[in-house]
PDB file of C-alpha atoms and ligand atoms in Angstrom:
ATOM      1  CA  MET A 237       8.066 -55.203  38.069  1.00 80.00           C
ATOM      2  CA  VAL A 238       8.463 -58.910  37.494  1.00 82.00           C
ATOM      3  CA  ALA A 239      11.861 -60.541  37.130  1.00 75.00           C
ATOM      4  CA  SER A 240      11.619 -60.691  33.326  1.00 75.00           C
ATOM      5  CA  ASP A 241      11.285 -56.864  33.137  1.00 79.00           C
ATOM      6  CA  LEU A 242      14.245 -56.299  35.415  1.00 77.00           C
ATOM      7  CA  PRO A 243      17.631 -55.246  34.030  1.00 80.00           C
ATOM      8  CA  GLY A 244      20.261 -57.851  34.873  1.00 82.00           C
ATOM      9  CA  VAL A 245      22.517 -57.191  37.854  1.00 83.00           C
ATOM     10  CA  GLU A 246      25.457 -56.107  35.697  1.00 88.00           C
ATOM     11  CA  GLU A 247      23.267 -53.945  33.446  1.00 89.00           C
ATOM     12  CA  LEU A 248      21.756 -52.292  36.497  1.00 91.00           C
ATOM     13  CA  ARG A 249      25.201 -51.636  37.948  1.00 93.00           C
ATOM     14  CA  LEU A 250      26.335 -49.969  34.707  1.00 95.00           C
ATOM     15  CA  LEU A 251      23.151 -47.919  34.464  1.00 95.00           C
ATOM     16  CA  SER A 252      23.540 -46.809  38.062  1.00 96.00           C
ATOM     17  CA  ALA A 253      27.218 -45.916  37.586  1.00 96.00           C
ATOM     18  CA  GLY A 254      26.265 -43.907  34.487  1.00 97.00           C
ATOM     19  CA  PHE A 255      23.897 -41.814  36.607  1.00 97.00           C
ATOM     20  CA  GLU A 256      26.702 -40.743  38.999  1.00 96.00           C
ATOM     21  CA  GLY A 257      27.284 -37.027  38.434  1.00 93.00           C
ATOM     22  CA  VAL A 258      24.091 -36.661  36.396  1.00 96.00           C
ATOM     23  CA  SER A 259      21.571 -34.118  37.694  1.00 97.00           C
ATOM     24  CA  PRO A 260      18.824 -35.611  39.883  1.00 98.00           C
ATOM     25  CA  ALA A 261      16.271 -34.137  37.469  1.00 98.00           C
ATOM     26  CA  GLU A 262      17.638 -36.339  34.688  1.00 98.00           C
ATOM     27  CA  VAL A 263      17.406 -39.438  36.865  1.00 98.00           C
ATOM     28  CA  LEU A 264      13.816 -38.498  37.746  1.00 98.00           C
ATOM     29  CA  ARG A 265      12.971 -37.951  34.093  1.00 98.00           C
ATOM     30  CA  TRP A 266      14.350 -41.392  33.252  1.00 96.00           C
ATOM     31  CA  ALA A 267      12.298 -42.894  36.088  1.00 97.00           C
ATOM     32  CA  GLN A 268       9.068 -41.368  34.853  1.00 97.00           C
ATOM     33  CA  GLN A 269       9.730 -42.414  31.254  1.00 96.00           C
ATOM     34  CA  ARG A 270      10.616 -45.949  32.336  1.00 94.00           C
ATOM     35  CA  PHE A 271       7.885 -46.571  34.923  1.00 95.00           C
ATOM     36  CA  GLY A 272       5.054 -44.099  34.184  1.00 95.00           C
ATOM     37  CA  VAL A 273       2.472 -44.171  36.970  1.00 96.00           C
ATOM     38  CA  ARG A 274       4.183 -47.080  38.728  1.00 96.00           C
ATOM     39  CA  VAL A 275       6.911 -44.885  40.239  1.00 98.00           C
ATOM     40  CA  ALA A 276       6.550 -42.419  43.117  1.00 98.00           C
ATOM     41  CA  ILE A 277       8.665 -40.223  45.376  1.00 98.00           C
ATOM     42  CA  GLY A 278       8.460 -41.350  49.008  1.00 98.00           C
ATOM     43  CA  THR A 279       9.503 -38.631  51.411  1.00 98.00           C
ATOM     44  CA  SER A 280       9.167 -37.305  54.943  1.00 97.00           C
ATOM     45  CA  PHE A 281       9.973 -33.831  53.605  1.00 98.00           C
ATOM     46  CA  GLN A 282      13.439 -33.589  55.001  1.00 96.00           C
ATOM     47  CA  LEU A 283      16.030 -31.654  53.041  1.00 97.00           C
ATOM     48  CA  SER A 284      16.707 -34.367  50.454  1.00 97.00           C
ATOM     49  CA  GLY A 285      13.014 -34.904  49.765  1.00 98.00           C
ATOM     50  CA  LEU A 286      12.564 -31.181  49.226  1.00 98.00           C
ATOM     51  CA  VAL A 287      15.382 -31.193  46.665  1.00 98.00           C
ATOM     52  CA  LEU A 288      13.768 -34.099  44.798  1.00 98.00           C
ATOM     53  CA  LEU A 289      10.364 -32.408  44.669  1.00 98.00           C
ATOM     54  CA  HIS A 290      11.950 -29.192  43.448  1.00 98.00           C
ATOM     55  CA  GLN A 291      14.060 -30.961  40.817  1.00 98.00           C
ATOM     56  CA  ALA A 292      10.969 -32.793  39.528  1.00 98.00           C
ATOM     57  CA  ALA A 293       8.986 -29.545  39.370  1.00 97.00           C
ATOM     58  CA  THR A 294      11.851 -27.729  37.617  1.00 96.00           C
ATOM     59  CA  VAL A 295      11.675 -30.048  34.613  1.00 96.00           C
ATOM     60  CA  GLY A 296       7.879 -30.329  34.664  1.00 97.00           C
ATOM     61  CA  LEU A 297       7.565 -33.916  35.888  1.00 97.00           C
ATOM     62  CA  SER A 298       4.324 -34.969  37.525  1.00 92.00           C
ATOM     63  CA  LEU A 299       5.643 -37.704  39.775  1.00 97.00           C
ATOM     64  CA  GLU A 300       3.373 -38.980  42.508  1.00 98.00           C
ATOM     65  CA  CYS A 301       4.504 -38.208  46.050  1.00 98.00           C
ATOM     66  CA  PHE A 302       3.675 -40.225  49.148  1.00 98.00           C
ATOM     67  CA  THR A 303       4.560 -39.935  52.808  1.00 98.00           C
ATOM     68  CA  ILE A 304       3.914 -41.896  55.993  1.00 98.00           C
ATOM     69  CA  ASP A 305       2.138 -40.228  58.880  1.00 98.00           C
ATOM     70  CA  THR A 306       2.576 -42.445  61.924  1.00 97.00           C
ATOM     71  CA  ASP A 307       0.171 -40.255  63.945  1.00 98.00           C
ATOM     72  CA  LEU A 308       3.170 -39.643  66.185  1.00 97.00           C
ATOM     73  CA  LEU A 309       4.784 -36.835  64.216  1.00 98.00           C
ATOM     74  CA  PHE A 310       5.640 -33.393  65.534  1.00 97.00           C
ATOM     75  CA  PRO A 311       2.899 -30.810  64.848  1.00 98.00           C
ATOM     76  CA  GLU A 312       5.593 -28.800  63.051  1.00 97.00           C
ATOM     77  CA  SER A 313       6.135 -31.699  60.629  1.00 98.00           C
ATOM     78  CA  VAL A 314       2.429 -31.984  59.822  1.00 98.00           C
ATOM     79  CA  GLU A 315       2.206 -28.228  59.281  1.00 98.00           C
ATOM     80  CA  HIS A 316       5.306 -28.383  57.083  1.00 98.00           C
ATOM     81  CA  ARG A 317       3.744 -31.080  54.905  1.00 98.00           C
ATOM     82  CA  LEU A 318       0.726 -28.847  54.279  1.00 98.00           C
ATOM     83  CA  GLU A 319       3.052 -25.953  53.492  1.00 98.00           C
ATOM     84  CA  ILE A 320       4.900 -28.113  50.963  1.00 98.00           C
ATOM     85  CA  GLU A 321       1.646 -29.168  49.315  1.00 98.00           C
ATOM     86  CA  ARG A 322       0.820 -25.496  48.832  1.00 98.00           C
ATOM     87  CA  PHE A 323       4.342 -24.568  47.696  1.00 98.00           C
ATOM     88  CA  PHE A 324       4.563 -27.278  45.036  1.00 98.00           C
ATOM     89  CA  LYS A 325       0.786 -27.336  44.299  1.00 96.00           C
ATOM     90  CA  LEU A 326       0.906 -31.017  45.084  1.00 96.00           C
ATOM     91  CA  LYS A 327      -1.499 -33.535  46.595  1.00 97.00           C
ATOM     92  CA  VAL A 328       0.505 -35.914  48.743  1.00 98.00           C
ATOM     93  CA  ASP A 329      -0.715 -39.473  49.319  1.00 98.00           C
ATOM     94  CA  VAL A 330      -0.546 -39.798  53.121  1.00 98.00           C
ATOM     95  CA  LEU A 331      -0.124 -43.410  54.280  1.00 98.00           C
ATOM     96  CA  ARG A 332      -1.216 -44.296  57.807  1.00 98.00           C
ATOM     97  CA  PRO A 333      -0.926 -47.332  60.066  1.00 98.00           C
ATOM     98  CA  ALA A 334      -3.986 -49.505  60.626  1.00 97.00           C
ATOM     99  CA  ALA A 335      -4.177 -48.755  64.351  1.00 98.00           C
ATOM    100  CA  SER A 336      -4.243 -45.368  66.051  1.00 98.00           C
ATOM    101  CA  PRO A 337      -1.647 -44.829  68.820  1.00 97.00           C
ATOM    102  CA  GLU A 338      -4.443 -45.380  71.360  1.00 97.00           C
ATOM    103  CA  GLU A 339      -5.494 -48.690  69.773  1.00 98.00           C
ATOM    104  CA  GLN A 340      -1.859 -49.779  69.642  1.00 98.00           C
ATOM    105  CA  ALA A 341      -1.472 -48.933  73.336  1.00 97.00           C
ATOM    106  CA  ARG A 342      -4.588 -50.985  74.199  1.00 98.00           C
ATOM    107  CA  GLU A 343      -3.339 -54.001  72.233  1.00 97.00           C
ATOM    108  CA  LEU A 344       0.390 -53.900  72.911  1.00 97.00           C
ATOM    109  CA  GLY A 345       0.800 -51.659  75.942  1.00 97.00           C
ATOM    110  CA  ALA A 346       1.641 -48.005  76.358  1.00 96.00           C
ATOM    111  CA  GLU A 347       4.632 -46.442  74.651  1.00 96.00           C
ATOM    112  CA  LEU A 348       5.671 -49.429  72.584  1.00 96.00           C
ATOM    113  CA  TRP A 349       8.540 -47.331  71.195  1.00 94.00           C
ATOM    114  CA  GLN A 350      10.141 -47.364  74.644  1.00 92.00           C
ATOM    115  CA  ARG A 351      10.184 -51.170  74.790  1.00 93.00           C
ATOM    116  CA  GLN A 352      10.083 -52.523  71.243  1.00 93.00           C
ATOM    117  CA  PRO A 353      10.875 -49.753  68.760  1.00 93.00           C
ATOM    118  CA  ASP A 354      11.403 -52.255  65.921  1.00 93.00           C
ATOM    119  CA  THR A 355       7.862 -53.604  66.352  1.00 95.00           C
ATOM    120  CA  CYS A 356       6.479 -50.091  66.597  1.00 96.00           C
ATOM    121  CA  CYS A 357       8.304 -49.014  63.403  1.00 95.00           C
ATOM    122  CA  THR A 358       7.116 -52.127  61.590  1.00 96.00           C
ATOM    123  CA  LEU A 359       3.481 -51.492  62.456  1.00 97.00           C
ATOM    124  CA  ARG A 360       3.485 -47.744  61.951  1.00 97.00           C
ATOM    125  CA  LYS A 361       5.893 -47.354  59.030  1.00 96.00           C
ATOM    126  CA  VAL A 362       6.923 -50.539  57.259  1.00 96.00           C
ATOM    127  CA  VAL A 363       3.472 -52.120  56.877  1.00 97.00           C
ATOM    128  CA  PRO A 364       1.902 -48.964  55.338  1.00 97.00           C
ATOM    129  CA  LEU A 365       4.878 -48.756  52.949  1.00 97.00           C
ATOM    130  CA  GLN A 366       4.485 -52.404  51.981  1.00 96.00           C
ATOM    131  CA  GLU A 367       0.854 -51.772  51.094  1.00 97.00           C
ATOM    132  CA  LYS A 368       1.907 -48.865  48.894  1.00 97.00           C
ATOM    133  CA  LEU A 369       4.720 -50.762  47.177  1.00 96.00           C
ATOM    134  CA  LYS A 370       2.258 -53.440  46.026  1.00 96.00           C
ATOM    135  CA  ARG A 371       1.123 -50.857  43.459  1.00 96.00           C
ATOM    136  CA  LEU A 372       4.595 -49.627  42.423  1.00 97.00           C
ATOM    137  CA  ASP A 373       7.580 -50.882  40.452  1.00 95.00           C
ATOM    138  CA  ALA A 374       9.938 -48.121  41.532  1.00 96.00           C
ATOM    139  CA  TRP A 375      10.318 -46.005  44.643  1.00 97.00           C
ATOM    140  CA  ILE A 376      12.321 -42.766  44.602  1.00 98.00           C
ATOM    141  CA  THR A 377      14.025 -41.920  47.877  1.00 98.00           C
ATOM    142  CA  GLY A 378      16.224 -39.142  49.267  1.00 97.00           C
ATOM    143  CA  LEU A 379      18.848 -41.514  50.663  1.00 96.00           C
ATOM    144  CA  ARG A 380      22.393 -40.107  50.736  1.00 97.00           C
ATOM    145  CA  ARG A 381      25.668 -41.854  51.443  1.00 96.00           C
ATOM    146  CA  ASP A 382      26.718 -39.222  53.956  1.00 93.00           C
ATOM    147  CA  GLN A 383      23.734 -39.903  56.240  1.00 89.00           C
ATOM    148  CA  GLY A 384      25.611 -42.391  58.390  1.00 85.00           C
ATOM    149  CA  GLU A 385      27.267 -45.760  58.327  1.00 85.00           C
ATOM    150  CA  SER A 386      24.104 -47.659  57.451  1.00 83.00           C
ATOM    151  CA  ARG A 387      23.839 -45.660  54.206  1.00 89.00           C
ATOM    152  CA  HIS A 388      27.464 -45.499  53.024  1.00 92.00           C
ATOM    153  CA  GLY A 389      26.849 -48.103  50.319  1.00 93.00           C
ATOM    154  CA  VAL A 390      23.758 -46.530  48.737  1.00 95.00           C
ATOM    155  CA  GLN A 391      23.698 -46.764  44.922  1.00 95.00           C
ATOM    156  CA  ILE A 392      21.578 -44.634  42.612  1.00 97.00           C
ATOM    157  CA  LEU A 393      19.714 -47.721  41.376  1.00 96.00           C
ATOM    158  CA  GLU A 394      19.118 -50.732  43.596  1.00 95.00           C
ATOM    159  CA  SER A 395      16.755 -53.611  42.917  1.00 93.00           C
ATOM    160  CA  TYR A 396      14.970 -55.489  45.673  1.00 93.00           C
ATOM    161  CA  LEU A 397      12.830 -58.570  45.784  1.00 90.00           C
ATOM    162  CA  PHE A 398       9.628 -57.223  47.290  1.00 91.00           C
ATOM    163  CA  ASP A 399       7.252 -60.160  47.082  1.00 91.00           C
ATOM    164  CA  PRO A 400       8.775 -63.579  46.273  1.00 88.00           C
ATOM    165  CA  LEU A 401       5.331 -65.192  45.874  1.00 89.00           C
ATOM    166  CA  ARG A 402       4.371 -62.834  43.065  1.00 89.00           C
ATOM    167  CA  ASP A 403       7.898 -62.412  41.694  1.00 89.00           C
ATOM    168  CA  HIS A 404       7.487 -58.670  42.325  1.00 93.00           C
ATOM    169  CA  TYR A 405      10.667 -56.583  42.357  1.00 93.00           C
ATOM    170  CA  VAL A 406      10.947 -52.918  43.281  1.00 95.00           C
ATOM    171  CA  LEU A 407      13.665 -50.642  41.978  1.00 95.00           C
ATOM    172  CA  LYS A 408      14.825 -48.140  44.552  1.00 96.00           C
ATOM    173  CA  ILE A 409      16.026 -44.938  42.917  1.00 97.00           C
ATOM    174  CA  ASN A 410      18.271 -42.701  44.998  1.00 98.00           C
ATOM    175  CA  PRO A 411      19.135 -39.710  42.776  1.00 98.00           C
ATOM    176  CA  LEU A 412      20.885 -37.851  45.625  1.00 98.00           C
ATOM    177  CA  ALA A 413      23.134 -40.720  46.711  1.00 97.00           C
ATOM    178  CA  SER A 414      26.298 -38.669  46.217  1.00 97.00           C
ATOM    179  CA  TRP A 415      24.984 -35.378  47.597  1.00 97.00           C
ATOM    180  CA  THR A 416      26.065 -34.148  51.013  1.00 96.00           C
ATOM    181  CA  ARG A 417      24.086 -32.467  53.748  1.00 94.00           C
ATOM    182  CA  ASP A 418      25.728 -29.179  52.775  1.00 96.00           C
ATOM    183  CA  ASP A 419      24.605 -29.682  49.177  1.00 98.00           C
ATOM    184  CA  VAL A 420      20.955 -30.242  50.058  1.00 98.00           C
ATOM    185  CA  TRP A 421      20.911 -27.482  52.653  1.00 97.00           C
ATOM    186  CA  LYS A 422      22.383 -24.958  50.215  1.00 98.00           C
ATOM    187  CA  TYR A 423      19.938 -26.072  47.517  1.00 98.00           C
ATOM    188  CA  VAL A 424      16.930 -25.596  49.804  1.00 98.00           C
ATOM    189  CA  GLN A 425      18.137 -22.155  50.863  1.00 98.00           C
ATOM    190  CA  THR A 426      19.022 -21.043  47.326  1.00 98.00           C
ATOM    191  CA  HIS A 427      15.584 -22.000  46.029  1.00 98.00           C
ATOM    192  CA  GLN A 428      13.792 -20.735  49.144  1.00 98.00           C
ATOM    193  CA  ILE A 429      11.936 -23.987  49.672  1.00 98.00           C
ATOM    194  CA  PRO A 430      10.035 -24.049  52.990  1.00 98.00           C
ATOM    195  CA  TYR A 431      11.777 -26.412  55.418  1.00 98.00           C
ATOM    196  CA  ASN A 432      10.737 -27.941  58.730  1.00 97.00           C
ATOM    197  CA  ARG A 433      11.308 -25.240  61.361  1.00 96.00           C
ATOM    198  CA  LEU A 434      12.565 -27.846  63.831  1.00 96.00           C
ATOM    199  CA  LEU A 435      15.820 -27.708  61.862  1.00 94.00           C
ATOM    200  CA  ASP A 436      16.339 -24.265  63.376  1.00 94.00           C
ATOM    201  CA  HIS A 437      16.142 -25.828  66.863  1.00 92.00           C
ATOM    202  CA  GLY A 438      18.950 -28.379  66.702  1.00 89.00           C
ATOM    203  CA  TYR A 439      17.054 -31.226  65.036  1.00 91.00           C
ATOM    204  CA  ARG A 440      18.851 -32.729  62.039  1.00 88.00           C
ATOM    205  CA  SER A 441      16.820 -35.782  61.017  1.00 87.00           C
ATOM    206  CA  ILE A 442      13.190 -35.528  62.028  1.00 93.00           C
ATOM    207  CA  GLY A 443      11.027 -38.574  62.630  1.00 94.00           C
ATOM    208  CA  CYS A 444       8.394 -39.397  65.239  1.00 96.00           C
ATOM    209  CA  ARG A 445       8.076 -37.200  68.307  1.00 95.00           C
ATOM    210  CA  PRO A 446       8.914 -39.890  70.902  1.00 94.00           C
ATOM    211  CA  CYS A 447      12.057 -41.050  69.056  1.00 92.00           C
ATOM    212  CA  THR A 448      13.678 -37.839  67.835  1.00 91.00           C
ATOM    213  CA  ARG A 449      15.988 -35.553  69.773  1.00 86.00           C
ATOM    214  CA  PRO A 450      18.016 -32.528  68.720  1.00 86.00           C
ATOM    215  CA  ALA A 451      21.424 -33.764  67.541  1.00 81.00           C
ATOM    216  CA  GLY A 452      23.425 -30.549  67.186  1.00 66.00           C
ATOM    217  CA  GLU A 453      25.850 -29.883  64.360  1.00 65.00           C
ATOM    218  CA  GLY A 454      28.503 -32.227  62.983  1.00 61.00           C
ATOM    219  CA  GLY A 455      28.775 -35.995  63.219  1.00 59.00           C
ATOM    220  CA  ASN A 456      26.058 -38.419  62.242  1.00 68.00           C
ATOM    221  CA  GLU A 457      22.982 -36.658  60.894  1.00 68.00           C
ATOM    222  CA  ARG A 458      20.754 -39.381  62.335  1.00 62.00           C
ATOM    223  CA  ALA A 459      22.316 -39.300  65.810  1.00 64.00           C
ATOM    224  CA  GLY A 460      19.145 -37.819  67.315  1.00 65.00           C
ATOM    225  CA  ARG A 461      17.006 -40.812  66.327  1.00 69.00           C
ATOM    226  CA  TRP A 462      16.186 -43.630  68.824  1.00 60.00           C
ATOM    227  CA  THR A 463      18.576 -42.323  71.460  1.00 70.00           C
ATOM    228  CA  GLY A 464      19.496 -45.117  73.871  1.00 66.00           C
ATOM    229  CA  PHE A 465      18.779 -47.924  71.393  1.00 69.00           C
ATOM    230  CA  ASP A 466      21.152 -49.706  69.037  1.00 70.00           C
ATOM    231  CA  LYS A 467      18.969 -48.681  66.132  1.00 66.00           C
ATOM    232  CA  ALA A 468      19.793 -46.441  63.185  1.00 73.00           C
ATOM    233  CA  GLU A 469      17.031 -47.350  60.715  1.00 73.00           C
ATOM    234  CA  CYS A 470      13.286 -47.623  61.071  1.00 78.00           C
ATOM    235  CA  GLY A 471      13.140 -50.573  58.702  1.00 81.00           C
ATOM    236  CA  LEU A 472      11.795 -48.792  55.627  1.00 87.00           C
ATOM    237  CA  HIS A 473      15.152 -49.169  53.928  1.00 85.00           C
ATOM    238  CA  THR A 474      16.110 -52.537  55.323  1.00 84.00           C
ATOM    239  CA  PHE A 475      13.080 -54.812  55.146  1.00 83.00           C
ATOM    240  CA  MET A 476      13.541 -55.897  51.507  1.00 85.00           C
ATOM    241  CA  LYS A 477      16.115 -58.358  50.273  1.00 77.00           C
ATOM    242  CA  ALA A 478      18.567 -56.848  47.801  1.00 83.00           C
ATOM    243  CA  HIS A 479      18.639 -58.524  44.376  1.00 72.00           C
ATOM    244  CA  VAL A 480      22.287 -59.346  43.757  1.00 58.00           C
TER     245      VAL A 480
HETATM  246 FE1  SF4 B 641       7.307 -45.921  66.782  1.00 64.42          FE
HETATM  247 FE2  SF4 B 641       9.442 -44.404  67.242  1.00 64.42          FE
HETATM  248 FE3  SF4 B 641       9.331 -45.969  65.066  1.00 64.42          FE
HETATM  249 FE4  SF4 B 641       7.786 -43.792  65.277  1.00 64.42          FE
HETATM  250  S1  SF4 B 641      10.046 -43.868  65.136  1.00 64.42           S
HETATM  251  S2  SF4 B 641       7.153 -45.754  64.544  1.00 64.42           S
HETATM  252  S3  SF4 B 641       7.286 -43.818  67.484  1.00 64.42           S
HETATM  253  S4  SF4 B 641       9.427 -46.613  67.245  1.00 64.42           S
END
């Protein structure tokens, strides 16, 4: 989306405020009508992503879905993705980093995540996402305000300058911004959507194997990520400059 197609900041704020309290399915329907094939759901199939896929299916939307496989995921997460493809009769676009973990270790040393997790996340997550976003105008996410301090300010619609050289903006659409963990958990159970079985073993937010620990109940949902580092985000939601 180039700047001339972008709603102005105030218009966007009003549009976003108008979506508060509206069902996620309606926000998704608007997204598909507005952006056609240039919008996609990006998800790692955690509870919020499952709600989005189910809401889209409920109203018959055929939104593209993509995910990032860092080649460092838990086997349970990979199996869960296949289960979700079967459940929703969906073909997920799986994005991968350029280098395998072994190639990365040869070039940058073993276990980069232990020494430079930001670099590791950039190479294995952010760069594949950037490649994908070159072909999109809007990216639907499962971000929720209750997921921790770094996400308290999430709005339903947020515009970001993606590529200044090409004047390319991306609208981030967060239909579940106001939902809570209880809301998404109840939704998944009510609709009997298959969930990642690691959630039954104390994990709350599930990322790469080396950087995810069980976090127990209560408190920050993302507390089990990057234990020992002052890091709460992998960079996927922080690398772009907000358009304000
Ligand atoms: Fe690397 Fe950990 Fe980031 Fe995965 S979560 S890309 S292993 S630093």
